[in-house]
Amino acid sequence: MRRRIQVEAEKPQFCVTTGITFAQADAWFGNTVQDLKLDLIYPRDNTRKYPCVVWICGGAWIQMDRSAHLAYLSVLAQQGFVVASVEYRTSNEAKFPAPLQDVKAGIRYLRAHADRFNIDPDRIGVMGESAGGYLTCMAALATDPVYDVGENLEYSSAVQAACPWYPPTDFRGFQYSDPEQCAASPESLLMGKNVMRHPEEALACCPVSFVTKAAPPFLIIHGEDDHTVPFGQGEELHDELEKAGCDVTLLSIEDADHADLHFFQKEVWNEICAFFRAKL
């Protein structure tokens, strides 16, 4: 059997660029320098500027892979967004606030190179899962200049919308049998201090401590059956934002555990796309 079709040749709609160095950070006890990289999906159309969504990968602040979800993130690109996935140092490389400083450096880089990537610098949102959800919250809420270090400091790291997935929001809410068990927890490793022995310091680096009425719009997505980051963590942040008079929605997913396939279904991504279209 023979078949013949005629197609019109068109240029690809998107550019995918991986491994862009957006900042450098101290490594190996301050004796070497580490390149921090980001991946980008952006429209080839340079006749207009597009809103940008910055993705932050999870991994308990112990490991991360900025390219892990590029296939899913392409859904946002198809809906008219530039998508950037940023790298940050993990807790074995640097303690808090280093990962937050890295994320903010990535946001400033995107603003500094907005023309190159067809980004509207006034419409940048942030989204991430688990540890990346925590960093999403902090990128949106922590506005103290101490968190902006490095290059492109003439540009803002502020974001206009935030969508954290199952985020840790109050480290004191994680239950451990004793301080010895807590010492090995992801939260303690991020801080470099035992959360149970230093509860006030733990709270001081949690999203619930940074809520003000100036917070950007939030869509918090959390599974009701999360056995890793309890659903109450998302609820607590939602309630604090609501109490402050902020624009916030808690999207709870029935029967969903931590980072399971529920979050990658069409219904959830429709909610995400609708949120960023409305708020950016």
XYZ file of C-alpha atoms in Angstrom:
280
model
C 0.000 0.000 0.000
C 1.188 3.459 -0.879
C 0.070 6.678 0.727
C 0.981 10.237 -0.071
C 0.355 13.414 1.902
C 1.189 17.063 1.453
C 2.360 19.163 4.395
C 3.415 22.756 4.698
C 6.833 23.309 6.227
C 6.702 25.573 9.277
C 9.307 26.665 11.750
C 9.191 25.012 15.174
C 6.966 26.956 17.550
C 9.310 26.716 20.547
C 12.965 26.863 21.370
C 14.313 24.519 24.030
C 17.612 25.620 25.531
C 19.255 23.623 28.302
C 22.219 24.215 30.553
C 22.263 28.023 30.569
C 24.561 29.289 33.329
C 22.675 31.956 35.267
C 24.945 32.326 38.297
C 28.068 31.040 39.976
C 28.308 29.937 43.586
C 31.082 28.953 45.947
C 31.716 25.207 46.117
C 34.099 22.768 47.809
C 34.523 24.730 51.021
C 34.838 28.008 49.128
C 37.810 26.852 47.068
C 36.020 26.241 43.776
C 33.152 27.796 41.848
C 30.005 25.975 40.768
C 27.931 26.978 37.741
C 24.191 27.094 38.408
C 22.148 26.323 35.303
C 18.614 26.606 34.014
C 16.596 25.054 31.200
C 14.197 27.109 29.073
C 11.254 26.508 26.803
C 10.286 29.734 25.059
C 8.355 30.810 21.933
C 10.213 31.614 18.769
C 7.807 34.505 18.228
C 9.774 37.667 18.981
C 6.943 40.005 18.080
C 5.551 40.006 21.637
C 6.494 39.249 25.229
C 5.182 36.261 27.142
C 4.604 35.613 30.852
C 7.169 33.312 32.424
C 6.716 30.477 34.922
C 9.809 29.446 36.889
C 9.803 25.790 37.966
C 11.680 24.562 41.071
C 12.312 20.835 41.365
C 11.807 18.935 44.628
C 13.975 16.338 46.330
C 13.994 17.069 50.084
C 16.723 19.688 49.470
C 19.028 16.656 49.215
C 18.936 16.143 45.464
C 17.325 17.836 42.488
C 17.223 17.607 38.701
C 16.102 20.708 36.869
C 15.282 18.678 33.719
C 13.131 16.023 35.399
C 9.739 17.496 34.459
C 10.436 19.297 31.185
C 7.986 17.068 29.309
C 5.160 18.061 31.663
C 6.243 21.697 31.749
C 5.865 21.849 27.974
C 2.106 21.925 28.651
C 2.577 25.441 30.005
C 4.660 26.414 26.989
C 1.871 25.245 24.689
C -0.499 27.508 26.634
C 1.598 30.604 25.909
C 4.133 30.748 28.740
C 7.900 30.831 28.808
C 9.001 28.061 31.169
C 12.301 28.129 33.060
C 13.521 25.354 35.359
C 16.246 26.551 37.726
C 18.966 24.704 39.592
C 19.797 25.387 43.229
C 22.370 24.088 45.678
C 21.269 21.186 47.831
C 21.699 20.954 51.596
C 24.913 18.936 51.352
C 26.383 21.806 49.321
C 25.078 24.839 51.208
C 22.632 25.539 54.016
C 19.673 27.905 54.088
C 19.344 30.555 52.715
C 21.658 29.495 49.860
C 18.998 27.552 47.882
C 16.618 30.522 48.074
C 19.381 32.903 47.009
C 20.026 30.654 43.990
C 16.378 30.682 42.945
C 16.219 34.456 43.263
C 19.406 34.751 41.199
C 17.677 32.735 38.474
C 14.668 35.054 38.503
C 16.898 38.120 38.248
C 18.780 36.509 35.339
C 15.526 35.954 33.467
C 14.572 39.599 33.934
C 18.031 40.733 32.843
C 17.694 38.661 29.642
C 13.975 39.098 29.106
C 14.377 40.454 25.561
C 16.498 37.489 24.509
C 13.876 34.967 25.639
C 10.725 36.978 24.776
C 9.771 37.310 28.455
C 7.525 39.997 29.886
C 9.584 40.985 32.950
C 6.484 42.276 34.737
C 4.775 38.852 34.601
C 6.868 36.179 36.261
C 5.353 33.386 38.310
C 6.950 30.582 40.260
C 5.949 26.948 40.807
C 7.602 23.969 42.469
C 7.050 20.681 44.231
C 7.817 19.656 47.831
C 11.227 21.176 48.664
C 10.752 23.191 45.491
C 7.289 24.115 46.764
C 8.924 25.497 49.903
C 11.318 27.524 47.743
C 8.354 28.664 45.641
C 6.686 30.037 48.765
C 9.877 31.675 49.951
C 10.630 33.224 46.559
C 7.177 34.797 46.655
C 7.168 35.864 50.306
C 10.762 36.543 51.431
C 11.516 40.039 50.167
C 14.417 40.987 52.457
C 17.447 42.083 50.367
C 19.613 39.584 52.271
C 18.192 36.904 49.972
C 19.396 38.711 46.846
C 23.096 38.133 46.308
C 25.291 37.737 43.255
C 24.776 39.146 39.792
C 22.017 41.212 38.166
C 21.167 42.930 41.447
C 19.753 45.895 39.548
C 16.820 43.611 38.667
C 14.064 42.491 41.020
C 13.544 38.890 42.121
C 9.878 39.539 42.971
C 7.247 37.264 41.452
C 3.650 38.048 40.543
C 2.077 34.635 41.273
C 3.035 31.434 43.111
C 1.859 27.845 42.786
C 3.516 25.577 45.376
C 2.772 21.848 45.280
C 2.632 20.045 48.656
C 5.007 22.558 50.275
C 6.610 22.305 53.739
C 5.501 25.565 55.320
C 6.174 25.129 59.069
C 9.040 22.816 60.008
C 7.686 22.439 63.532
C 4.720 20.508 62.157
C 6.751 17.431 61.249
C 6.500 14.757 63.918
C 9.646 12.956 65.046
C 9.943 10.625 68.017
C 12.961 12.413 69.487
C 15.639 15.026 68.631
C 18.045 12.320 67.478
C 15.630 11.208 64.775
C 14.911 14.824 63.879
C 18.625 15.537 63.410
C 18.619 13.532 60.179
C 15.429 15.123 58.813
C 15.533 17.093 55.548
C 14.466 20.251 57.394
C 17.302 19.979 59.918
C 19.827 19.288 57.163
C 18.622 22.354 55.267
C 18.987 24.559 58.333
C 22.173 22.975 59.590
C 20.467 22.814 62.988
C 18.130 20.404 64.722
C 14.563 21.666 64.248
C 13.342 20.175 67.534
C 16.179 21.762 69.493
C 15.875 25.124 67.677
C 12.139 25.615 67.028
C 12.250 29.424 66.972
C 15.063 29.473 64.427
C 13.199 26.863 62.398
C 10.063 28.993 62.308
C 12.107 32.011 61.257
C 12.968 30.373 57.924
C 9.487 29.003 57.178
C 6.970 30.483 54.723
C 4.289 30.995 57.403
C 6.608 33.542 59.041
C 6.847 35.666 55.884
C 3.169 36.167 55.102
C 2.075 39.775 54.653
C -0.828 41.397 52.870
C 1.602 42.239 50.050
C 1.945 38.563 49.057
C 1.236 37.764 45.393
C -1.666 35.462 44.459
C -1.197 31.837 45.558
C -2.565 28.538 44.288
C -1.504 25.872 46.799
C -1.911 22.288 45.553
C -1.773 19.489 48.120
C -2.837 15.855 48.294
C -5.235 15.000 51.092
C -3.432 11.695 51.720
C 0.134 13.030 51.784
C 2.315 10.864 54.042
C 5.507 12.888 53.519
C 4.439 16.527 53.836
C 1.146 16.482 55.767
C -1.843 18.163 54.165
C -1.957 20.445 57.201
C 1.198 22.161 55.971
C -0.632 23.492 52.922
C -3.669 24.319 55.028
C -1.597 26.351 57.491
C -0.096 28.534 54.777
C -3.494 28.975 53.148
C -5.038 30.081 56.430
C -2.228 32.549 57.171
C -2.526 34.087 53.698
C -6.294 34.248 53.948
C -6.052 35.859 57.386
C -3.786 38.538 55.887
C -6.357 39.290 53.199
C -4.339 37.772 50.355
C -5.545 36.182 47.126
C -5.130 32.449 47.885
C -6.732 29.169 46.867
C -6.008 25.736 48.327
C -6.632 23.049 45.725
C -6.877 19.747 47.605
C -6.631 16.508 45.638
C -8.638 13.604 46.968
C -6.681 10.380 47.691
C -3.422 11.931 46.450
C -0.185 11.058 48.255
C 3.080 12.945 47.998
C 4.316 13.582 44.440
C 2.139 10.881 42.936
C 0.590 10.724 39.486
C -2.531 12.640 40.515
C -0.577 15.880 40.086
C 0.263 15.201 36.451
C -3.281 14.672 35.214
C -5.013 16.985 32.759
C -7.494 18.298 35.337
C -4.714 19.600 37.592
C -2.763 21.188 34.758
C -5.922 22.900 33.544
C -6.217 24.487 36.997
C -2.557 25.553 36.924
C -2.793 27.074 33.454
C -5.996 28.905 34.366
C -4.369 30.306 37.510
C -1.317 31.671 35.730
C -3.392 33.038 32.845
C -5.559 34.928 35.320
C -2.792 36.192 37.614
C 0.102 36.942 35.243
